[in-house]
mmCIF file with all atom_site columns, C-alpha atoms in Angstrom:
data_model
loop_
_atom_site.group_PDB
_atom_site.id
_atom_site.type_symbol
_atom_site.label_atom_id
_atom_site.label_alt_id
_atom_site.label_comp_id
_atom_site.label_asym_id
_atom_site.label_entity_id
_atom_site.label_seq_id
_atom_site.pdbx_PDB_ins_code
_atom_site.Cartn_x
_atom_site.Cartn_y
_atom_site.Cartn_z
_atom_site.occupancy
_atom_site.B_iso_or_equiv
_atom_site.pdbx_formal_charge
_atom_site.auth_seq_id
_atom_site.auth_comp_id
_atom_site.auth_asym_id
_atom_site.auth_atom_id
_atom_site.pdbx_PDB_model_num
ATOM 1   C CA . MET A 1 1   ? -5.295  14.787  9.227   1.00 95.00 ? 1   MET A CA 1
ATOM 2   C CA . ARG A 1 2   ? -2.557  16.279  7.154   1.00 96.00 ? 2   ARG A CA 1
ATOM 3   C CA . VAL A 1 3   ? 0.144   14.461  4.678   1.00 97.00 ? 3   VAL A CA 1
ATOM 4   C CA . ILE A 1 4   ? 3.786   14.206  6.208   1.00 97.00 ? 4   ILE A CA 1
ATOM 5   C CA . HIS A 1 5   ? 5.709   16.190  3.797   1.00 96.00 ? 5   HIS A CA 1
ATOM 6   C CA . ASP A 1 6   ? 9.083   16.133  6.025   1.00 97.00 ? 6   ASP A CA 1
ATOM 7   C CA . GLU A 1 7   ? 11.812  14.014  4.973   1.00 97.00 ? 7   GLU A CA 1
ATOM 8   C CA . ALA A 1 8   ? 12.956  13.131  8.350   1.00 98.00 ? 8   ALA A CA 1
ATOM 9   C CA . GLU A 1 9   ? 9.309   12.449  9.398   1.00 98.00 ? 9   GLU A CA 1
ATOM 10  C CA . ILE A 1 10  ? 8.492   10.276  6.376   1.00 98.00 ? 10  ILE A CA 1
ATOM 11  C CA . ALA A 1 11  ? 12.274  8.480   6.813   1.00 98.00 ? 11  ALA A CA 1
ATOM 12  C CA . ALA A 1 12  ? 11.125  7.361   10.609  1.00 98.00 ? 12  ALA A CA 1
ATOM 13  C CA . ALA A 1 13  ? 7.220   6.263   9.562   1.00 98.00 ? 13  ALA A CA 1
ATOM 14  C CA . GLN A 1 14  ? 9.064   4.130   6.879   1.00 98.00 ? 14  GLN A CA 1
ATOM 15  C CA . ALA A 1 15  ? 11.236  2.619   9.215   1.00 98.00 ? 15  ALA A CA 1
ATOM 16  C CA . SER A 1 16  ? 8.541   1.786   11.674  1.00 97.00 ? 16  SER A CA 1
ATOM 17  C CA . LEU A 1 17  ? 6.508   0.283   8.871   1.00 97.00 ? 17  LEU A CA 1
ATOM 18  C CA . LEU A 1 18  ? 9.327   -2.009  7.876   1.00 96.00 ? 18  LEU A CA 1
ATOM 19  C CA . ARG A 1 19  ? 10.250  -2.980  11.645  1.00 96.00 ? 19  ARG A CA 1
ATOM 20  C CA . ARG A 1 20  ? 6.586   -4.048  11.797  1.00 96.00 ? 20  ARG A CA 1
ATOM 21  C CA . PHE A 1 21  ? 6.800   -5.761  8.603   1.00 95.00 ? 21  PHE A CA 1
ATOM 22  C CA . GLU A 1 22  ? 10.232  -7.676  9.804   1.00 95.00 ? 22  GLU A CA 1
ATOM 23  C CA . GLU A 1 23  ? 9.139   -8.761  12.868  1.00 96.00 ? 23  GLU A CA 1
ATOM 24  C CA . ALA A 1 24  ? 6.162   -10.779 11.350  1.00 96.00 ? 24  ALA A CA 1
ATOM 25  C CA . ALA A 1 25  ? 7.955   -12.384 8.674   1.00 95.00 ? 25  ALA A CA 1
ATOM 26  C CA . THR A 1 26  ? 8.120   -15.747 8.557   1.00 95.00 ? 26  THR A CA 1
ATOM 27  C CA . GLN A 1 27  ? 10.897  -15.846 5.990   1.00 91.00 ? 27  GLN A CA 1
ATOM 28  C CA . ARG A 1 28  ? 13.228  -12.761 4.640   1.00 90.00 ? 28  ARG A CA 1
ATOM 29  C CA . GLY A 1 29  ? 15.570  -12.093 1.566   1.00 84.00 ? 29  GLY A CA 1
ATOM 30  C CA . ARG A 1 30  ? 15.952  -10.448 -1.927  1.00 79.00 ? 30  ARG A CA 1
ATOM 31  C CA . HIS A 1 31  ? 13.438  -11.342 -4.481  1.00 73.00 ? 31  HIS A CA 1
ATOM 32  C CA . LYS A 1 32  ? 12.157  -9.989  -7.835  1.00 70.00 ? 32  LYS A CA 1
ATOM 33  C CA . HIS A 1 33  ? 8.683   -8.861  -8.334  1.00 64.00 ? 33  HIS A CA 1
ATOM 34  C CA . GLY A 1 34  ? 6.811   -8.851  -11.581 1.00 58.00 ? 34  GLY A CA 1
ATOM 35  C CA . HIS A 1 35  ? 4.375   -6.031  -12.437 1.00 57.00 ? 35  HIS A CA 1
ATOM 36  C CA . HIS A 1 36  ? 2.931   -4.898  -15.498 1.00 55.00 ? 36  HIS A CA 1
ATOM 37  C CA . GLY A 1 37  ? 5.627   -4.036  -17.648 1.00 58.00 ? 37  GLY A CA 1
ATOM 38  C CA . GLY A 1 38  ? 8.351   -5.370  -15.928 1.00 61.00 ? 38  GLY A CA 1
ATOM 39  C CA . ALA A 1 39  ? 9.895   -6.368  -12.626 1.00 64.00 ? 39  ALA A CA 1
ATOM 40  C CA . VAL A 1 40  ? 11.523  -4.687  -9.447  1.00 69.00 ? 40  VAL A CA 1
ATOM 41  C CA . GLU A 1 41  ? 13.938  -6.638  -6.808  1.00 69.00 ? 41  GLU A CA 1
ATOM 42  C CA . GLY A 1 42  ? 13.782  -5.306  -3.305  1.00 78.00 ? 42  GLY A CA 1
ATOM 43  C CA . ASP A 1 43  ? 14.351  -6.810  0.383   1.00 88.00 ? 43  ASP A CA 1
ATOM 44  C CA . THR A 1 44  ? 11.413  -8.946  0.670   1.00 90.00 ? 44  THR A CA 1
ATOM 45  C CA . GLY A 1 45  ? 9.390   -10.939 3.479   1.00 92.00 ? 45  GLY A CA 1
ATOM 46  C CA . TRP A 1 46  ? 7.010   -13.356 3.554   1.00 93.00 ? 46  TRP A CA 1
ATOM 47  C CA . ILE A 1 47  ? 4.357   -13.816 6.495   1.00 96.00 ? 47  ILE A CA 1
ATOM 48  C CA . SER A 1 48  ? 3.070   -17.375 5.724   1.00 95.00 ? 48  SER A CA 1
ATOM 49  C CA . GLU A 1 49  ? -0.042  -17.143 8.183   1.00 95.00 ? 49  GLU A CA 1
ATOM 50  C CA . ARG A 1 50  ? -1.625  -14.449 5.949   1.00 95.00 ? 50  ARG A CA 1
ATOM 51  C CA . ASP A 1 51  ? 0.286   -15.947 2.389   1.00 93.00 ? 51  ASP A CA 1
ATOM 52  C CA . LEU A 1 52  ? 1.254   -11.863 2.236   1.00 95.00 ? 52  LEU A CA 1
ATOM 53  C CA . TRP A 1 53  ? 4.581   -10.725 0.951   1.00 93.00 ? 53  TRP A CA 1
ATOM 54  C CA . TYR A 1 54  ? 6.021   -7.500  1.238   1.00 95.00 ? 54  TYR A CA 1
ATOM 55  C CA . ALA A 1 55  ? 8.915   -6.065  -0.504  1.00 92.00 ? 55  ALA A CA 1
ATOM 56  C CA . TYR A 1 56  ? 10.974  -2.751  0.118   1.00 93.00 ? 56  TYR A CA 1
ATOM 57  C CA . ARG A 1 57  ? 13.783  -0.444  -1.846  1.00 91.00 ? 57  ARG A CA 1
ATOM 58  C CA . LYS A 1 58  ? 14.662  3.042   -1.279  1.00 94.00 ? 58  LYS A CA 1
ATOM 59  C CA . LEU A 1 59  ? 14.406  4.770   -4.997  1.00 91.00 ? 59  LEU A CA 1
ATOM 60  C CA . GLU A 1 60  ? 15.356  7.823   -6.144  1.00 93.00 ? 60  GLU A CA 1
ATOM 61  C CA . ASN A 1 61  ? 12.132  9.656   -5.223  1.00 95.00 ? 61  ASN A CA 1
ATOM 62  C CA . ARG A 1 62  ? 10.297  7.558   -3.069  1.00 95.00 ? 62  ARG A CA 1
ATOM 63  C CA . TYR A 1 63  ? 10.118  4.516   -0.951  1.00 96.00 ? 63  TYR A CA 1
ATOM 64  C CA . TRP A 1 64  ? 9.083   1.557   -2.936  1.00 92.00 ? 64  TRP A CA 1
ATOM 65  C CA . ASN A 1 65  ? 6.787   -0.695  -0.923  1.00 95.00 ? 65  ASN A CA 1
ATOM 66  C CA . GLY A 1 66  ? 5.201   -3.444  -3.006  1.00 91.00 ? 66  GLY A CA 1
ATOM 67  C CA . PHE A 1 67  ? 2.780   -6.256  -1.593  1.00 93.00 ? 67  PHE A CA 1
ATOM 68  C CA . GLY A 1 68  ? 1.250   -9.577  -2.819  1.00 91.00 ? 68  GLY A CA 1
ATOM 69  C CA . ARG A 1 69  ? 0.026   -13.343 -2.198  1.00 90.00 ? 69  ARG A CA 1
ATOM 70  C CA . GLY A 1 70  ? 2.013   -16.285 -2.192  1.00 88.00 ? 70  GLY A CA 1
ATOM 71  C CA . ASN A 1 71  ? 5.224   -17.347 -1.281  1.00 89.00 ? 71  ASN A CA 1
ATOM 72  C CA . PRO A 1 72  ? 7.728   -15.664 -3.304  1.00 87.00 ? 72  PRO A CA 1
ATOM 73  C CA . PHE A 1 73  ? 10.827  -17.742 -2.181  1.00 86.00 ? 73  PHE A CA 1
ATOM 74  C CA . ALA A 1 74  ? 9.079   -21.077 -3.388  1.00 86.00 ? 74  ALA A CA 1
ATOM 75  C CA . ASP A 1 75  ? 7.759   -19.366 -6.489  1.00 69.00 ? 75  ASP A CA 1
ATOM 76  C CA . THR A 1 76  ? 4.105   -19.189 -5.646  1.00 65.00 ? 76  THR A CA 1
ATOM 77  C CA . GLY A 1 77  ? 3.954   -15.472 -5.642  1.00 63.00 ? 77  GLY A CA 1
ATOM 78  C CA . GLY A 1 78  ? 5.898   -12.450 -6.661  1.00 65.00 ? 78  GLY A CA 1
ATOM 79  C CA . SER A 1 79  ? 3.550   -10.449 -8.791  1.00 79.00 ? 79  SER A CA 1
ATOM 80  C CA . ILE A 1 80  ? 2.799   -7.012  -6.856  1.00 83.00 ? 80  ILE A CA 1
ATOM 81  C CA . VAL A 1 81  ? -1.096  -6.579  -5.968  1.00 87.00 ? 81  VAL A CA 1
ATOM 82  C CA . VAL A 1 82  ? -0.413  -3.292  -4.674  1.00 89.00 ? 82  VAL A CA 1
ATOM 83  C CA . GLU A 1 83  ? 2.459   -0.422  -4.138  1.00 90.00 ? 83  GLU A CA 1
ATOM 84  C CA . ILE A 1 84  ? 2.165   2.100   -1.326  1.00 94.00 ? 84  ILE A CA 1
ATOM 85  C CA . ASP A 1 85  ? 5.060   4.210   -2.217  1.00 93.00 ? 85  ASP A CA 1
ATOM 86  C CA . PRO A 1 86  ? 5.295   7.738   -0.273  1.00 96.00 ? 86  PRO A CA 1
ATOM 87  C CA . PRO A 1 87  ? 8.122   10.286  -1.646  1.00 96.00 ? 87  PRO A CA 1
ATOM 88  C CA . LEU A 1 88  ? 11.083  10.635  0.060   1.00 97.00 ? 88  LEU A CA 1
ATOM 89  C CA . ALA A 1 89  ? 10.144  14.232  0.938   1.00 96.00 ? 89  ALA A CA 1
ATOM 90  C CA . GLY A 1 90  ? 7.807   16.809  -0.121  1.00 93.00 ? 90  GLY A CA 1
ATOM 91  C CA . VAL A 1 91  ? 4.831   16.937  -2.021  1.00 87.00 ? 91  VAL A CA 1
ATOM 92  C CA . ASP A 1 92  ? 4.687   14.006  -5.089  1.00 89.00 ? 92  ASP A CA 1
ATOM 93  C CA . ARG A 1 93  ? 0.900   13.344  -5.799  1.00 89.00 ? 93  ARG A CA 1
ATOM 94  C CA . ASN A 1 94  ? 2.190   10.802  -8.488  1.00 87.00 ? 94  ASN A CA 1
ATOM 95  C CA . THR A 1 95  ? 3.365   8.340   -6.134  1.00 89.00 ? 95  THR A CA 1
ATOM 96  C CA . SER A 1 96  ? 0.867   6.188   -4.615  1.00 89.00 ? 96  SER A CA 1
ATOM 97  C CA . GLY A 1 97  ? 1.423   6.021   -1.046  1.00 94.00 ? 97  GLY A CA 1
ATOM 98  C CA . VAL A 1 98  ? 1.620   8.707   2.202   1.00 96.00 ? 98  VAL A CA 1
ATOM 99  C CA . PHE A 1 99  ? 1.749   8.786   5.746   1.00 97.00 ? 99  PHE A CA 1
ATOM 100 C CA . LEU A 1 100 ? -0.524  10.951  7.490   1.00 97.00 ? 100 LEU A CA 1
ATOM 101 C CA . ARG A 1 101 ? -0.565  12.383  10.712  1.00 97.00 ? 101 ARG A CA 1
ATOM 102 C CA . ASP A 1 102 ? -3.834  13.081  12.942  1.00 96.00 ? 102 ASP A CA 1
ATOM 103 C CA . ASP A 1 103 ? -4.351  15.796  15.448  1.00 94.00 ? 103 ASP A CA 1
ATOM 104 C CA . GLY A 1 104 ? -3.585  13.498  18.150  1.00 95.00 ? 104 GLY A CA 1
ATOM 105 C CA . GLY A 1 105 ? 0.001   12.774  16.746  1.00 96.00 ? 105 GLY A CA 1
ATOM 106 C CA . LYS A 1 106 ? -0.802  9.295   15.336  1.00 97.00 ? 106 LYS A CA 1
ATOM 107 C CA . VAL A 1 107 ? 0.885   8.589   12.363  1.00 98.00 ? 107 VAL A CA 1
ATOM 108 C CA . LEU A 1 108 ? -1.074  6.684   9.594   1.00 98.00 ? 108 LEU A CA 1
ATOM 109 C CA . LEU A 1 109 ? -0.324  4.866   6.326   1.00 97.00 ? 109 LEU A CA 1
ATOM 110 C CA . ALA A 1 110 ? -2.794  5.655   3.695   1.00 96.00 ? 110 ALA A CA 1
ATOM 111 C CA . HIS A 1 111 ? -3.055  5.169   -0.311  1.00 93.00 ? 111 HIS A CA 1
ATOM 112 C CA . ARG A 1 112 ? -3.641  8.038   -2.892  1.00 91.00 ? 112 ARG A CA 1
ATOM 113 C CA . GLY A 1 113 ? -5.778  5.653   -4.932  1.00 85.00 ? 113 GLY A CA 1
ATOM 114 C CA . ARG A 1 114 ? -3.709  5.190   -7.685  1.00 77.00 ? 114 ARG A CA 1
ATOM 115 C CA . ILE A 1 115 ? -4.140  1.630   -8.647  1.00 73.00 ? 115 ILE A CA 1
ATOM 116 C CA . GLY A 1 116 ? -3.005  0.575   -12.372 1.00 62.00 ? 116 GLY A CA 1
ATOM 117 C CA . GLY A 1 117 ? -3.061  -2.913  -13.555 1.00 50.00 ? 117 GLY A CA 1
ATOM 118 C CA . GLY A 1 118 ? -2.995  -2.175  -16.791 1.00 50.00 ? 118 GLY A CA 1
ATOM 119 C CA . LYS A 1 119 ? -6.960  -2.486  -17.274 1.00 58.00 ? 119 LYS A CA 1
ATOM 120 C CA . LYS A 1 120 ? -9.826  -0.260  -18.397 1.00 62.00 ? 120 LYS A CA 1
ATOM 121 C CA . GLY A 1 121 ? -11.613 0.961   -15.549 1.00 59.00 ? 121 GLY A CA 1
ATOM 122 C CA . ILE A 1 122 ? -9.216  0.656   -12.926 1.00 65.00 ? 122 ILE A CA 1
ATOM 123 C CA . GLY A 1 123 ? -8.172  4.182   -11.777 1.00 67.00 ? 123 GLY A CA 1
ATOM 124 C CA . LYS A 1 124 ? -8.332  6.662   -8.782  1.00 71.00 ? 124 LYS A CA 1
ATOM 125 C CA . ASN A 1 125 ? -11.985 7.744   -9.341  1.00 70.00 ? 125 ASN A CA 1
ATOM 126 C CA . ALA A 1 126 ? -13.062 4.028   -9.668  1.00 71.00 ? 126 ALA A CA 1
ATOM 127 C CA . ILE A 1 127 ? -11.317 2.990   -6.456  1.00 71.00 ? 127 ILE A CA 1
ATOM 128 C CA . LEU A 1 128 ? -12.448 6.032   -4.459  1.00 68.00 ? 128 LEU A CA 1
ATOM 129 C CA . ALA A 1 129 ? -16.322 5.659   -5.788  1.00 67.00 ? 129 ALA A CA 1
ATOM 130 C CA . ALA A 1 130 ? -15.959 1.558   -4.970  1.00 66.00 ? 130 ALA A CA 1
ATOM 131 C CA . TYR A 1 131 ? -14.108 1.756   -1.835  1.00 68.00 ? 131 TYR A CA 1
ATOM 132 C CA . GLU A 1 132 ? -16.163 0.153   1.232   1.00 68.00 ? 132 GLU A CA 1
ATOM 133 C CA . GLY A 1 133 ? -13.813 1.674   3.979   1.00 71.00 ? 133 GLY A CA 1
ATOM 134 C CA . ASP A 1 134 ? -14.072 5.509   4.494   1.00 78.00 ? 134 ASP A CA 1
ATOM 135 C CA . ALA A 1 135 ? -11.737 7.914   2.016   1.00 85.00 ? 135 ALA A CA 1
ATOM 136 C CA . ALA A 1 136 ? -10.783 11.018  3.735   1.00 90.00 ? 136 ALA A CA 1
ATOM 137 C CA . ASP A 1 137 ? -10.053 14.522  2.730   1.00 93.00 ? 137 ASP A CA 1
ATOM 138 C CA . VAL A 1 138 ? -6.629  15.548  4.149   1.00 95.00 ? 138 VAL A CA 1
ATOM 139 C CA . ASP A 1 139 ? -4.702  18.314  4.162   1.00 93.00 ? 139 ASP A CA 1
ATOM 140 C CA . ASP A 1 140 ? -1.969  17.808  1.528   1.00 93.00 ? 140 ASP A CA 1
ATOM 141 C CA . GLY A 1 141 ? 0.326   21.309  1.203   1.00 88.00 ? 141 GLY A CA 1
ATOM 142 C CA . ASP A 1 142 ? -1.620  23.753  -0.881  1.00 91.00 ? 142 ASP A CA 1
ATOM 143 C CA . ARG A 1 143 ? -4.989  21.552  -1.420  1.00 94.00 ? 143 ARG A CA 1
ATOM 144 C CA . THR A 1 144 ? -7.069  18.968  0.074   1.00 94.00 ? 144 THR A CA 1
ATOM 145 C CA . THR A 1 145 ? -6.719  15.644  -1.304  1.00 91.00 ? 145 THR A CA 1
ATOM 146 C CA . ALA A 1 146 ? -8.758  12.338  -0.880  1.00 89.00 ? 146 ALA A CA 1
ATOM 147 C CA . VAL A 1 147 ? -6.741  9.421   0.334   1.00 92.00 ? 147 VAL A CA 1
ATOM 148 C CA . LEU A 1 148 ? -7.686  5.836   1.433   1.00 92.00 ? 148 LEU A CA 1
ATOM 149 C CA . PRO A 1 149 ? -6.411  5.672   5.236   1.00 94.00 ? 149 PRO A CA 1
ATOM 150 C CA . ILE A 1 150 ? -5.148  2.042   5.751   1.00 94.00 ? 150 ILE A CA 1
ATOM 151 C CA . ALA A 1 151 ? -3.993  2.044   9.543   1.00 95.00 ? 151 ALA A CA 1
ATOM 152 C CA . GLY A 1 152 ? -1.881  3.700   12.280  1.00 97.00 ? 152 GLY A CA 1
ATOM 153 C CA . LEU A 1 153 ? 1.628   2.465   12.087  1.00 97.00 ? 153 LEU A CA 1
ATOM 154 C CA . GLU A 1 154 ? 1.413   1.513   15.802  1.00 96.00 ? 154 GLU A CA 1
ATOM 155 C CA . ASP A 1 155 ? -1.866  -0.438  15.654  1.00 97.00 ? 155 ASP A CA 1
ATOM 156 C CA . ALA A 1 156 ? -1.829  -3.721  16.810  1.00 97.00 ? 156 ALA A CA 1
ATOM 157 C CA . ASP A 1 157 ? -3.723  -4.831  13.723  1.00 97.00 ? 157 ASP A CA 1
ATOM 158 C CA . LEU A 1 158 ? -1.427  -3.071  11.154  1.00 97.00 ? 158 LEU A CA 1
ATOM 159 C CA . ILE A 1 159 ? -0.474  -6.358  9.357   1.00 96.00 ? 159 ILE A CA 1
ATOM 160 C CA . GLU A 1 160 ? -4.044  -7.408  9.080   1.00 96.00 ? 160 GLU A CA 1
ATOM 161 C CA . LYS A 1 161 ? -5.564  -4.195  7.846   1.00 95.00 ? 161 LYS A CA 1
ATOM 162 C CA . ILE A 1 162 ? -2.737  -3.907  4.921   1.00 95.00 ? 162 ILE A CA 1
ATOM 163 C CA . ASP A 1 163 ? -3.514  -7.658  4.429   1.00 95.00 ? 163 ASP A CA 1
ATOM 164 C CA . SER A 1 164 ? -7.038  -6.454  4.238   1.00 91.00 ? 164 SER A CA 1
ATOM 165 C CA . PHE A 1 165 ? -6.269  -3.782  1.709   1.00 91.00 ? 165 PHE A CA 1
ATOM 166 C CA . VAL A 1 166 ? -4.089  -5.620  -0.519  1.00 91.00 ? 166 VAL A CA 1
ATOM 167 C CA . GLY A 1 167 ? -6.933  -8.293  -0.759  1.00 88.00 ? 167 GLY A CA 1
ATOM 168 C CA . SER A 1 168 ? -9.441  -5.715  -1.137  1.00 85.00 ? 168 SER A CA 1
ATOM 169 C CA . VAL A 1 169 ? -7.268  -4.084  -4.136  1.00 85.00 ? 169 VAL A CA 1
ATOM 170 C CA . GLN A 1 170 ? -6.818  -7.737  -5.639  1.00 85.00 ? 170 GLN A CA 1
ATOM 171 C CA . ASP A 1 171 ? -10.675 -8.165  -5.686  1.00 81.00 ? 171 ASP A CA 1
ATOM 172 C CA . PHE A 1 172 ? -11.207 -5.057  -7.183  1.00 79.00 ? 172 PHE A CA 1
ATOM 173 C CA . ASN A 1 173 ? -8.355  -5.455  -10.139 1.00 76.00 ? 173 ASN A CA 1
ATOM 174 C CA . ASP A 1 174 ? -9.999  -8.731  -10.748 1.00 75.00 ? 174 ASP A CA 1
ATOM 175 C CA . THR A 1 175 ? -13.457 -7.466  -11.158 1.00 74.00 ? 175 THR A CA 1
ATOM 176 C CA . ALA A 1 176 ? -13.353 -3.949  -12.313 1.00 66.00 ? 176 ALA A CA 1
ATOM 177 C CA . THR A 1 177 ? -14.358 -4.272  -15.476 1.00 53.00 ? 177 THR A CA 1
ATOM 178 C CA . ASP A 1 178 ? -17.178 -6.750  -14.918 1.00 50.00 ? 178 ASP A CA 1
ATOM 179 C CA . ALA A 1 179 ? -20.517 -5.538  -15.490 1.00 39.00 ? 179 ALA A CA 1
ATOM 180 C CA . PRO A 1 180 ? -21.909 -3.476  -12.380 1.00 43.00 ? 180 PRO A CA 1
ATOM 181 C CA . VAL A 1 181 ? -25.025 -5.129  -10.210 1.00 36.00 ? 181 VAL A CA 1
ATOM 182 C CA . PRO A 1 182 ? -27.595 -2.685  -9.810  1.00 34.00 ? 182 PRO A CA 1
ATOM 183 C CA . GLY A 1 183 ? -27.509 -1.026  -6.720  1.00 36.00 ? 183 GLY A CA 1
ATOM 184 C CA . ARG A 1 184 ? -23.789 -2.048  -5.844  1.00 34.00 ? 184 ARG A CA 1
ATOM 185 C CA . THR A 1 185 ? -20.443 -0.767  -6.790  1.00 38.00 ? 185 THR A CA 1
ATOM 186 C CA . ALA A 1 186 ? -18.386 -3.141  -8.953  1.00 36.00 ? 186 ALA A CA 1
ATOM 187 C CA . GLY A 1 187 ? -15.494 -4.815  -8.216  1.00 37.00 ? 187 GLY A CA 1
ATOM 188 C CA . TRP A 1 188 ? -14.638 -3.688  -4.294  1.00 40.00 ? 188 TRP A CA 1
ATOM 189 C CA . ARG A 1 189 ? -15.171 -6.033  -1.653  1.00 38.00 ? 189 ARG A CA 1
ATOM 190 C CA . THR A 1 190 ? -13.570 -5.549  1.693   1.00 35.00 ? 190 THR A CA 1
ATOM 191 C CA . ARG A 1 191 ? -12.431 -8.954  3.000   1.00 36.00 ? 191 ARG A CA 1
ATOM 192 C CA . GLY A 1 192 ? -12.833 -9.742  6.632   1.00 34.00 ? 192 GLY A CA 1
#
């Protein structure tokens, strides 16, 4: 697999991702979402059957895709659990998201493992070590980079896989600083 760096290909992948979420949304509108150190406003949708919200906005250097729990329109949700932010174009390893293309031409959404949360013990190395899914080494321009593939953009269960990823990140953030259990990586559980 390779990271997509072409601006037009990234824009098409982002549009496909948003289309899938907009089709699944129970409610849509603009909303402000809090994160460690501030808040961001974006076009927002809530998928009631999953209690999952998504928000997006095109920024100067990336597509901001935030995800969280609760109904943000009823003020029971709004705090960002995870961002999956691919750059608008080119190589930007400081963003948290990427789109990938496999050898068969399938486009996938992936995360670089850059998860903050403002707590000690939450970072890329901890995420990669604890992730129960398969991390993948992908062609990323002039190097190989480890990423966490989430789902193919045309997969029937795209929303379900993203929901599972959001839940796993939330679990990891909630327990990353807990004492590890012998024989088990602390903090990361995959939701079913």
